[in-house]
PDB file of C-alpha atoms in Angstrom:
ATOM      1  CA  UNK U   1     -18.255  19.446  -7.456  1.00 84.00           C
ATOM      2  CA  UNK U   2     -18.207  17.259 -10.337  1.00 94.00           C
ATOM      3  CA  UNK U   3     -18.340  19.580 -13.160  1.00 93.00           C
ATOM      4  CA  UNK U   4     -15.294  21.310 -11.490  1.00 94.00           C
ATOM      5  CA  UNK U   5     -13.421  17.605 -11.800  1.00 94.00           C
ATOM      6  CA  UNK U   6     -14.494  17.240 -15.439  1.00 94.00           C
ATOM      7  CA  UNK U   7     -13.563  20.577 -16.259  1.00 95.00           C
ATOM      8  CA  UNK U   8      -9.992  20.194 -14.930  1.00 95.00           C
ATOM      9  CA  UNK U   9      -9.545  16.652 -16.591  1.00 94.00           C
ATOM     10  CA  UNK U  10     -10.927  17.516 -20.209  1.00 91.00           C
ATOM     11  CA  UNK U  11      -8.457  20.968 -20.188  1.00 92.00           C
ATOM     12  CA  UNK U  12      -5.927  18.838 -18.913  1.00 91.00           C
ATOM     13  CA  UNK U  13      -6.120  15.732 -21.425  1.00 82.00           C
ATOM     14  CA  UNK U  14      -7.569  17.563 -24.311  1.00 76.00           C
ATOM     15  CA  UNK U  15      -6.632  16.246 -27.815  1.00 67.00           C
ATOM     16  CA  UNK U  16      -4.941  13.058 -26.189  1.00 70.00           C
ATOM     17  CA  UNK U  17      -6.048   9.835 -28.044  1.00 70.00           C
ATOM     18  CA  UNK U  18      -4.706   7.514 -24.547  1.00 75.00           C
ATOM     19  CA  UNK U  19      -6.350   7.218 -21.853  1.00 79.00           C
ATOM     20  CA  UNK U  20      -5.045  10.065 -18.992  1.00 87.00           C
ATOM     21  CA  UNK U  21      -4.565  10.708 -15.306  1.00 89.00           C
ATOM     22  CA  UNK U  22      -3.507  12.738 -12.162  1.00 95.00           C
ATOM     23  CA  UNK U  23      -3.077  11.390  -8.601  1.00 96.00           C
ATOM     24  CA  UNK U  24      -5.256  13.309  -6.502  1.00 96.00           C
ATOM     25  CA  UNK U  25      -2.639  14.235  -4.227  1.00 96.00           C
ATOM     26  CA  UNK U  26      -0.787  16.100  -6.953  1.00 96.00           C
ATOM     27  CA  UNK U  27      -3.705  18.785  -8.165  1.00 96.00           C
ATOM     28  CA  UNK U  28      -2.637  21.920  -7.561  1.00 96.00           C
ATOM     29  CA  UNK U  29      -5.680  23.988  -8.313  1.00 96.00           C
ATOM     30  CA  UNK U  30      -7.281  24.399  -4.690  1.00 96.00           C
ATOM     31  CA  UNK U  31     -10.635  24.256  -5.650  1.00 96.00           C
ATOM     32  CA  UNK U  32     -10.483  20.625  -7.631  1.00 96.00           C
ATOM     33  CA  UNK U  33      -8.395  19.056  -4.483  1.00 96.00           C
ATOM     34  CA  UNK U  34     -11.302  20.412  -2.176  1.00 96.00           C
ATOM     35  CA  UNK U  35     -13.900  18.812  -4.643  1.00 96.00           C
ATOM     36  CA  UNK U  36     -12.270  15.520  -4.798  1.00 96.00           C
ATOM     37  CA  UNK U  37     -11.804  15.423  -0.781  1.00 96.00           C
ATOM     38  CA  UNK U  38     -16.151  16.432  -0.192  1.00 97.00           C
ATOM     39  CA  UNK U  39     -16.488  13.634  -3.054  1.00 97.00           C
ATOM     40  CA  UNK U  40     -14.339  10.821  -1.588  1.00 98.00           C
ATOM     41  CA  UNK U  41     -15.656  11.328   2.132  1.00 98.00           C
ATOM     42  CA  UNK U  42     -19.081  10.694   0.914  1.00 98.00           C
ATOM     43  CA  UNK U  43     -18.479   7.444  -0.605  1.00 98.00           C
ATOM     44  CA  UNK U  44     -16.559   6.950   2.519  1.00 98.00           C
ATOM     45  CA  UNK U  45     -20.093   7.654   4.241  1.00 98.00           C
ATOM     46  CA  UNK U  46     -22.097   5.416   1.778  1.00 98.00           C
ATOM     47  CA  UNK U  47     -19.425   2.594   2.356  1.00 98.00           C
ATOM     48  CA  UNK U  48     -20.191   2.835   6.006  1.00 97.00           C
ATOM     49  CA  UNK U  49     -23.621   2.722   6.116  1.00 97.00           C
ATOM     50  CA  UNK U  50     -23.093  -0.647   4.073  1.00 96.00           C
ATOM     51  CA  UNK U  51     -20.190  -2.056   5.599  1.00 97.00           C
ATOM     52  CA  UNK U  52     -21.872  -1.182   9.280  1.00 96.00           C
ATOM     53  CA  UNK U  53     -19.615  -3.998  11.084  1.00 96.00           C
ATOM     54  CA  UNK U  54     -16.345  -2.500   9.287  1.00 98.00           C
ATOM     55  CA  UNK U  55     -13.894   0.132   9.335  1.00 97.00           C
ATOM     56  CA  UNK U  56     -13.430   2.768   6.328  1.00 98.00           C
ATOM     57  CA  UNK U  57     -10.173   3.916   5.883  1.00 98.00           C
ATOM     58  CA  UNK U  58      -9.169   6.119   2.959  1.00 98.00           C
ATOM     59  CA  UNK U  59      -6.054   5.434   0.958  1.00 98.00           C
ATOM     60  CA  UNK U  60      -5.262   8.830  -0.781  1.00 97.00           C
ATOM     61  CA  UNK U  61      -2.505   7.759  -2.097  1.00 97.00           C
ATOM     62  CA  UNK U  62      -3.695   5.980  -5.023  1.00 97.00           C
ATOM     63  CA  UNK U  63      -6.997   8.349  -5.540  1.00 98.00           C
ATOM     64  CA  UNK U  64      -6.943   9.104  -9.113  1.00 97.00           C
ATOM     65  CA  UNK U  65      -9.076  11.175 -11.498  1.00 97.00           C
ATOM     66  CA  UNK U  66      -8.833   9.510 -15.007  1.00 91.00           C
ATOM     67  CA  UNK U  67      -9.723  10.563 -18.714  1.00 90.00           C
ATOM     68  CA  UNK U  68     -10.976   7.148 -20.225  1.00 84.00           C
ATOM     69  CA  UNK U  69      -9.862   5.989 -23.750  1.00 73.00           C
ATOM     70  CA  UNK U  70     -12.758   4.589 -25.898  1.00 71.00           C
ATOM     71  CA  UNK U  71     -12.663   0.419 -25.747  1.00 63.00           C
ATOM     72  CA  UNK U  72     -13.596   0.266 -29.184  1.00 58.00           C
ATOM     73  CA  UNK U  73      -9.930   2.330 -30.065  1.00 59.00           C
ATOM     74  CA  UNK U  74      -7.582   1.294 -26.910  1.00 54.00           C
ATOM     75  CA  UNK U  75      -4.405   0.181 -28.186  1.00 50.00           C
ATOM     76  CA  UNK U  76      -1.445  -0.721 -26.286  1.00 52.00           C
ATOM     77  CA  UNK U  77      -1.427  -1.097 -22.853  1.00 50.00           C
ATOM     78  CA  UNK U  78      -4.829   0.885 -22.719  1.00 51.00           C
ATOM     79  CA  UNK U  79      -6.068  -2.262 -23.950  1.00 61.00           C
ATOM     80  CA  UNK U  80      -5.660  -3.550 -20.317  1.00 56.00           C
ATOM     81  CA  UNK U  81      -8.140  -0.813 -18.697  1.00 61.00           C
ATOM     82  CA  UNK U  82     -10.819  -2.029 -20.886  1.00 66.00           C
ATOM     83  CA  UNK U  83     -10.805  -5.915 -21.702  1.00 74.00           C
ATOM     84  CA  UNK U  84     -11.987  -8.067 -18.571  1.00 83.00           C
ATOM     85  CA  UNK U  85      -9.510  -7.995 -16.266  1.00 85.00           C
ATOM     86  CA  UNK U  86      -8.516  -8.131 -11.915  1.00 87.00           C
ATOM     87  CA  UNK U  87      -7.580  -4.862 -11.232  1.00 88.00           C
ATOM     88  CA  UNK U  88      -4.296  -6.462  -8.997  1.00 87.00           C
ATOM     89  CA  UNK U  89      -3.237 -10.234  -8.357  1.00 84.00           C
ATOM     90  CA  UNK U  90      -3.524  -9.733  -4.391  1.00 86.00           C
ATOM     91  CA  UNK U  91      -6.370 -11.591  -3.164  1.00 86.00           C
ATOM     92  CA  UNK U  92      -3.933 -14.161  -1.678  1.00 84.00           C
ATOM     93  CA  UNK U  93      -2.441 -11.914   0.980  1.00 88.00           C
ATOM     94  CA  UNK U  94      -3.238 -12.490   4.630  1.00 90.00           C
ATOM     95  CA  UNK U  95      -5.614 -10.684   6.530  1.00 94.00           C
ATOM     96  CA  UNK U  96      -9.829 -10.119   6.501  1.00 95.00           C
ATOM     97  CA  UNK U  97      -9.348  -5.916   5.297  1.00 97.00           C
ATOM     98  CA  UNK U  98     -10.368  -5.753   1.754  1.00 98.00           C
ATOM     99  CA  UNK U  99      -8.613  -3.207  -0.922  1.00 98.00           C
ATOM    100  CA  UNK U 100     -11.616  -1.671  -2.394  1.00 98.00           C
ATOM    101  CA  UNK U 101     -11.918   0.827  -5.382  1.00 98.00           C
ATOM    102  CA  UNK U 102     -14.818   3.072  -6.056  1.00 98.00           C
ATOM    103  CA  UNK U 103     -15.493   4.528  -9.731  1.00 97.00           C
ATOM    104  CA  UNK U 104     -17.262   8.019  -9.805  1.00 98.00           C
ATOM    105  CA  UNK U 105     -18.726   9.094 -13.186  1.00 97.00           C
ATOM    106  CA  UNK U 106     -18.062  12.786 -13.503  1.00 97.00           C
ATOM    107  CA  UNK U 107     -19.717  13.028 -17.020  1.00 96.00           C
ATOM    108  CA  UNK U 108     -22.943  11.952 -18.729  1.00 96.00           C
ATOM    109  CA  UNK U 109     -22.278   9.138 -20.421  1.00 94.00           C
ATOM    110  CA  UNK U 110     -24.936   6.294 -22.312  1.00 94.00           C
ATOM    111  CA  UNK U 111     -22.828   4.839 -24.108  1.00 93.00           C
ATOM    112  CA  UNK U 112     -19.933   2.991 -22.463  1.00 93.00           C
ATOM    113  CA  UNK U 113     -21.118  -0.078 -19.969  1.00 94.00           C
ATOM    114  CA  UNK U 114     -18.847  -1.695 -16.961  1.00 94.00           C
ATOM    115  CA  UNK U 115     -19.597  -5.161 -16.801  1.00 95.00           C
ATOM    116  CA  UNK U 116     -18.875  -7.500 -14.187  1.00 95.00           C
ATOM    117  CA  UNK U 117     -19.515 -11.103 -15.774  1.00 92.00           C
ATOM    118  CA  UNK U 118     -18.846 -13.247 -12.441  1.00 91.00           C
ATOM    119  CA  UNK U 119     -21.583 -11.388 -10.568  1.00 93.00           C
ATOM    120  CA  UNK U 120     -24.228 -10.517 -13.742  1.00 94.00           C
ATOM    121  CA  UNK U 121     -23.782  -7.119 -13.334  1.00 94.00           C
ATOM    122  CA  UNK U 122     -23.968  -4.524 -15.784  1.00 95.00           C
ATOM    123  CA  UNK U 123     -23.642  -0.114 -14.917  1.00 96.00           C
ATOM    124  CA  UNK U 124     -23.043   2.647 -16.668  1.00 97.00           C
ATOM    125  CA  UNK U 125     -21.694   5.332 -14.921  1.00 96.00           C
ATOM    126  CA  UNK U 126     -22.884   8.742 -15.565  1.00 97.00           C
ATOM    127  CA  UNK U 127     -22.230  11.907 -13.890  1.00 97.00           C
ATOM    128  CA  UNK U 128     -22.965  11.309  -9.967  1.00 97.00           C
ATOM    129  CA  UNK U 129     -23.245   7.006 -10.250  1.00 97.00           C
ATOM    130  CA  UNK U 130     -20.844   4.918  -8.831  1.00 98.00           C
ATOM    131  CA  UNK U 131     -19.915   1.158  -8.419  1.00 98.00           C
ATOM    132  CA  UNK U 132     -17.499   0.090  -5.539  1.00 97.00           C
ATOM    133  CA  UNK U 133     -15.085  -3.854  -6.139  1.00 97.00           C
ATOM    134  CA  UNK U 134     -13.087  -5.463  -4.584  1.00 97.00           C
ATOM    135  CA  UNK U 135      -9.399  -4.484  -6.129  1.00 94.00           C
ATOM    136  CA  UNK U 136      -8.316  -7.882  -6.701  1.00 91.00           C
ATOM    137  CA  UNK U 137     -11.129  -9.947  -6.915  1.00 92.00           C
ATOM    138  CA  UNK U 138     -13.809  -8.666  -9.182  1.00 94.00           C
ATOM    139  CA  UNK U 139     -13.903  -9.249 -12.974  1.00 92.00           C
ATOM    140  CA  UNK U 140     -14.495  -6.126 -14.628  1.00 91.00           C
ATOM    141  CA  UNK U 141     -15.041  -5.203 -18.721  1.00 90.00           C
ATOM    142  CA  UNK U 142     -15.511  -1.815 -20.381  1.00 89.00           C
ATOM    143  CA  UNK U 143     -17.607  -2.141 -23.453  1.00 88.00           C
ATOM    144  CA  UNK U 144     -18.714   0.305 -25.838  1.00 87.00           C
ATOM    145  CA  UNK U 145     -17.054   3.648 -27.151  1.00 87.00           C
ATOM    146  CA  UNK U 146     -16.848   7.025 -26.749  1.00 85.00           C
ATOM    147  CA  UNK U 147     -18.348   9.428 -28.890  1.00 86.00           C
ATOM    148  CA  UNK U 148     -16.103  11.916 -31.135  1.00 83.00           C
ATOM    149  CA  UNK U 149     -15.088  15.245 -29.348  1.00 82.00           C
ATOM    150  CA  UNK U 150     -16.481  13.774 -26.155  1.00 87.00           C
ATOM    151  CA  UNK U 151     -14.379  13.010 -22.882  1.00 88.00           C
ATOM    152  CA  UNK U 152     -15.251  10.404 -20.432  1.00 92.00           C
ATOM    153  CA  UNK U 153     -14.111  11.365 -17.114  1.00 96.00           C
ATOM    154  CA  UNK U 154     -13.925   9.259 -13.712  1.00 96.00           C
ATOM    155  CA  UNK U 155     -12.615   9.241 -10.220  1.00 97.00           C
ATOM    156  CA  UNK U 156     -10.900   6.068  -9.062  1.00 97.00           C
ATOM    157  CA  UNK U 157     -11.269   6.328  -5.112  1.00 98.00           C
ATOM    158  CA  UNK U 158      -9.492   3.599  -2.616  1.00 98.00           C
ATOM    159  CA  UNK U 159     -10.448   2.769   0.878  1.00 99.00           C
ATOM    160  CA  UNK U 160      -9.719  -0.246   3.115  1.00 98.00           C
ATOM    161  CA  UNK U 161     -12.675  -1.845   4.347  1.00 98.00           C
ATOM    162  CA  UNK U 162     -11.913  -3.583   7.240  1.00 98.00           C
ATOM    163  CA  UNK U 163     -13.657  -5.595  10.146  1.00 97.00           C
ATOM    164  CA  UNK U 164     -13.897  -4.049  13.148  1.00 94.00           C
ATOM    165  CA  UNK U 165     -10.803  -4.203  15.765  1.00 94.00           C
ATOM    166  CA  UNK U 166      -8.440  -5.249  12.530  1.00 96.00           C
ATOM    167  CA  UNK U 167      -7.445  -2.057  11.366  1.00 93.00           C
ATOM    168  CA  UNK U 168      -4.489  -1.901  13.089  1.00 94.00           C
ATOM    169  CA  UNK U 169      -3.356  -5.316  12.329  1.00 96.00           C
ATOM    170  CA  UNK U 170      -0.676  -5.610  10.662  1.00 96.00           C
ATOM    171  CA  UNK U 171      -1.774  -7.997   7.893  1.00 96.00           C
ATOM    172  CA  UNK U 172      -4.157  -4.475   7.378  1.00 97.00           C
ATOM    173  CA  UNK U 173      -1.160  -2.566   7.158  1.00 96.00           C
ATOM    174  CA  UNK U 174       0.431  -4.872   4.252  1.00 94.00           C
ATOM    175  CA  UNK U 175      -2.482  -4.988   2.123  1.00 95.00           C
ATOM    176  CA  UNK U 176      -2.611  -1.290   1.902  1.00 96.00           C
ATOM    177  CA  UNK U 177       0.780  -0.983   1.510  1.00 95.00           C
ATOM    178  CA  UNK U 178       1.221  -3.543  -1.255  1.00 93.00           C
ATOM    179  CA  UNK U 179      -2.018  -2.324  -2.875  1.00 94.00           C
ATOM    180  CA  UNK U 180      -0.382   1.053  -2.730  1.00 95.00           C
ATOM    181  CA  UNK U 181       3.117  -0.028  -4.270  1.00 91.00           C
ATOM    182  CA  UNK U 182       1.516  -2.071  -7.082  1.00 88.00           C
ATOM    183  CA  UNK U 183      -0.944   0.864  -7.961  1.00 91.00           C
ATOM    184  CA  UNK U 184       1.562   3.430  -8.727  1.00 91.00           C
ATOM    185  CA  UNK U 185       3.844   0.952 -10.287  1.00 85.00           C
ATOM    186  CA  UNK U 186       1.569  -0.744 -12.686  1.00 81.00           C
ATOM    187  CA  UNK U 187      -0.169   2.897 -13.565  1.00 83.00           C
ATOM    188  CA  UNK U 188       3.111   3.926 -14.338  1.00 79.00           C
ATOM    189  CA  UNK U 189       3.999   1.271 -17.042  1.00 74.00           C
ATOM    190  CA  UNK U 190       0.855   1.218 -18.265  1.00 68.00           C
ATOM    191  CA  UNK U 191       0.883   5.138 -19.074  1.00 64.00           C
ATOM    192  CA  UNK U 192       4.771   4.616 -20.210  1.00 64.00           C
ATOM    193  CA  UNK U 193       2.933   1.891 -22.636  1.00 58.00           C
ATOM    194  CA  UNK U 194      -0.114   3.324 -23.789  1.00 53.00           C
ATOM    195  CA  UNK U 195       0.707   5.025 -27.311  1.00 55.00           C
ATOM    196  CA  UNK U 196       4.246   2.370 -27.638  1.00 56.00           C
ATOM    197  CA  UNK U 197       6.498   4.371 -30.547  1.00 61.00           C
ATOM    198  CA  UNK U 198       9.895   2.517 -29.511  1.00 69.00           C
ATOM    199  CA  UNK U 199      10.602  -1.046 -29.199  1.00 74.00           C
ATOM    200  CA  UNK U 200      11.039  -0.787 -25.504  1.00 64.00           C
ATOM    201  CA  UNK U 201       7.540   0.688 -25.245  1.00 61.00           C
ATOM    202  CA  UNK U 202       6.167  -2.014 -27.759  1.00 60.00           C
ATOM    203  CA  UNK U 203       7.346  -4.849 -25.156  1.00 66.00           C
ATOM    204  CA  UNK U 204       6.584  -2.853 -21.982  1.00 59.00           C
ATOM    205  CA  UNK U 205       2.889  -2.501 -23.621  1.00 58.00           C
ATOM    206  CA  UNK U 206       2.976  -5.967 -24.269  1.00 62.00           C
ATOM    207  CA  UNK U 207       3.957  -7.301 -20.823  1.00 64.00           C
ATOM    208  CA  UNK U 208       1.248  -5.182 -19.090  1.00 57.00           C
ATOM    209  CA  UNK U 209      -1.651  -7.316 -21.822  1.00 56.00           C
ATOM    210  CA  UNK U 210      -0.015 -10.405 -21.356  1.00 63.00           C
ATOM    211  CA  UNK U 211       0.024  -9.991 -17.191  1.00 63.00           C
ATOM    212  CA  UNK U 212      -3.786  -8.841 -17.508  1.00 61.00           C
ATOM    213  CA  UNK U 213      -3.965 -13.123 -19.452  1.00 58.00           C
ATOM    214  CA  UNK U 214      -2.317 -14.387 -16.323  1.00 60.00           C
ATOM    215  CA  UNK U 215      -4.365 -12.688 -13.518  1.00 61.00           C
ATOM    216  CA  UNK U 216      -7.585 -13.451 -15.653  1.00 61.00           C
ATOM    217  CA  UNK U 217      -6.354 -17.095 -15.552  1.00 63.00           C
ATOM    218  CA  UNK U 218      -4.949 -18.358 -12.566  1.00 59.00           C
ATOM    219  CA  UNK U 219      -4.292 -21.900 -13.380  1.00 43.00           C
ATOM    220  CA  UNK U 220      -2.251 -20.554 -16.683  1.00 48.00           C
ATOM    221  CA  UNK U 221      -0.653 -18.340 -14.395  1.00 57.00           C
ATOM    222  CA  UNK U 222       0.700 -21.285 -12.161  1.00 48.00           C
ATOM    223  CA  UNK U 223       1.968 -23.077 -15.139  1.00 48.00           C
ATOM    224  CA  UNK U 224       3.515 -20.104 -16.434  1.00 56.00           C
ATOM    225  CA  UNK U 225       5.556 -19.325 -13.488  1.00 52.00           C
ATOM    226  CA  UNK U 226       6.140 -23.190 -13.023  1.00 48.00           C
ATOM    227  CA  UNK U 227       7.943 -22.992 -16.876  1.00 55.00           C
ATOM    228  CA  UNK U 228       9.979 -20.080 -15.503  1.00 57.00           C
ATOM    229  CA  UNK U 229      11.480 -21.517 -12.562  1.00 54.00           C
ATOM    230  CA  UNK U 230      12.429 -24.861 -14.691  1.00 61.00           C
ATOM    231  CA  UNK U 231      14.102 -22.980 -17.373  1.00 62.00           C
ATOM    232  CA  UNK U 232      15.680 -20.630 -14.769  1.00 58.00           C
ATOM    233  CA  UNK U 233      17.687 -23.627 -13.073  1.00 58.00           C
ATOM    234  CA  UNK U 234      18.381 -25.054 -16.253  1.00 57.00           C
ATOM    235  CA  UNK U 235      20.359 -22.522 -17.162  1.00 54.00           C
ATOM    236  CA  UNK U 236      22.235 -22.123 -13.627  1.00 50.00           C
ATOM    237  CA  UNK U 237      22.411 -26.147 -13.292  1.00 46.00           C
TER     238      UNK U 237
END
């Protein structure tokens, strides 16, 4: 099932130097869609049997397959998929259901490592591994680099995890939701970003790195938005 994904992703991203992707939901090709659905209903099984007291609940939506760029060449905002960064700024909203992304290696790989330096973690993902966080509050860093002429492929697979007899809450319902909108949105400018030519591109790219600062440092963050709001009524007082 795998190989087909891989397959599909390096014809599809061949001879790009940016990182690539596809929203599951949008394959055409019958026999990768089928793949990816067997694929993310096992790690809905897996996720189960950890989370026993908990609801799984699958957000297609967002389920992506993805052709990594190397971290020793990102540029632009590919730079943000690779240095340490939150994956989104929403641990603060209400509610016990966690946003939770799985990564699924769908090629051999020994030579790129995902690190997670709050927990002393260290994987790399070959064809058939995979390493579940929590969206928005796990650290993550992709070190290493891909070999010429090879593609690193993975499937980025979202699920709510919540605690029993809360999955129809409706603090459940807005941390999908929200976790849905900023998903598409931020993949969006980050894909708009990745290889800037223009100087709308060049500030779009920078934006996207200089949000990935602020969610790595909440405290700056704070002070940041603090500066805004003063200059802001400055200029309307």
């Amino acid at each position: 099932m795998l190989a087909n994904v891989a397959a599909f992703m390096k014809a599809r991203s061949s001879g790009s130097h940016t990182a690539d992707h596809i929203w599951a939901l949008d394959i055409r090709d019958a026999g990768v869609a089928q793949s990816l659905a067997s694929v993310a209903r096992g790690i809905a099984e897996s996720l189960g049997e950890r989370f026993r007291a908990s609801k799984i609940i699958g957000v297609p939506e967002v389920d992506e397959v993805y052709s990594a760029v190397s971290p020793r060449s990102a540029g632009g905002s590919d730079r943000s998929l690779v240095d340490c960064h939150y994956d989104a700024p929403l641990g603060w909203l209400p509610g016990s259901a966690v946003f939770y992304r799985v990564i699924v290696g769908c090629t051999d790989n020994i030579h790129v490592q995902t690190s997670f330096p709050q927990k002393s973690i260290d994987v790399v993902l070959s064809t058939g591994d995979f390493v579940g966080m929590d969206y928005s509050r796990d650290l993550h860093c992709v070190r290493g680099g891909i070999p010429e002429g090879q593609t690193r492929v993975l499937l980025k697979l979202h699920y709510i995890i919540a605690p029993a007899g809360t999955e129809e809450m409706l603090t459940t319902h807005l941390i999908r939701r929200t976790n849905i909108v900023w998903t598409r949105m931020s993949r969006y400018l980050m894909r708009a970003s990745a290889d800037p030519t223009g100087p709308v591109e060049h500030m779009v790219a920078l934006l996207v790195n200089m949000s990935r600062v602020l969610m790595n440092n909440a405290v700056v963050a704070v002070g940041a938005l603090v500066v805004i709001l003063v200059l802001g009524f400055s200029v309307i007082l």
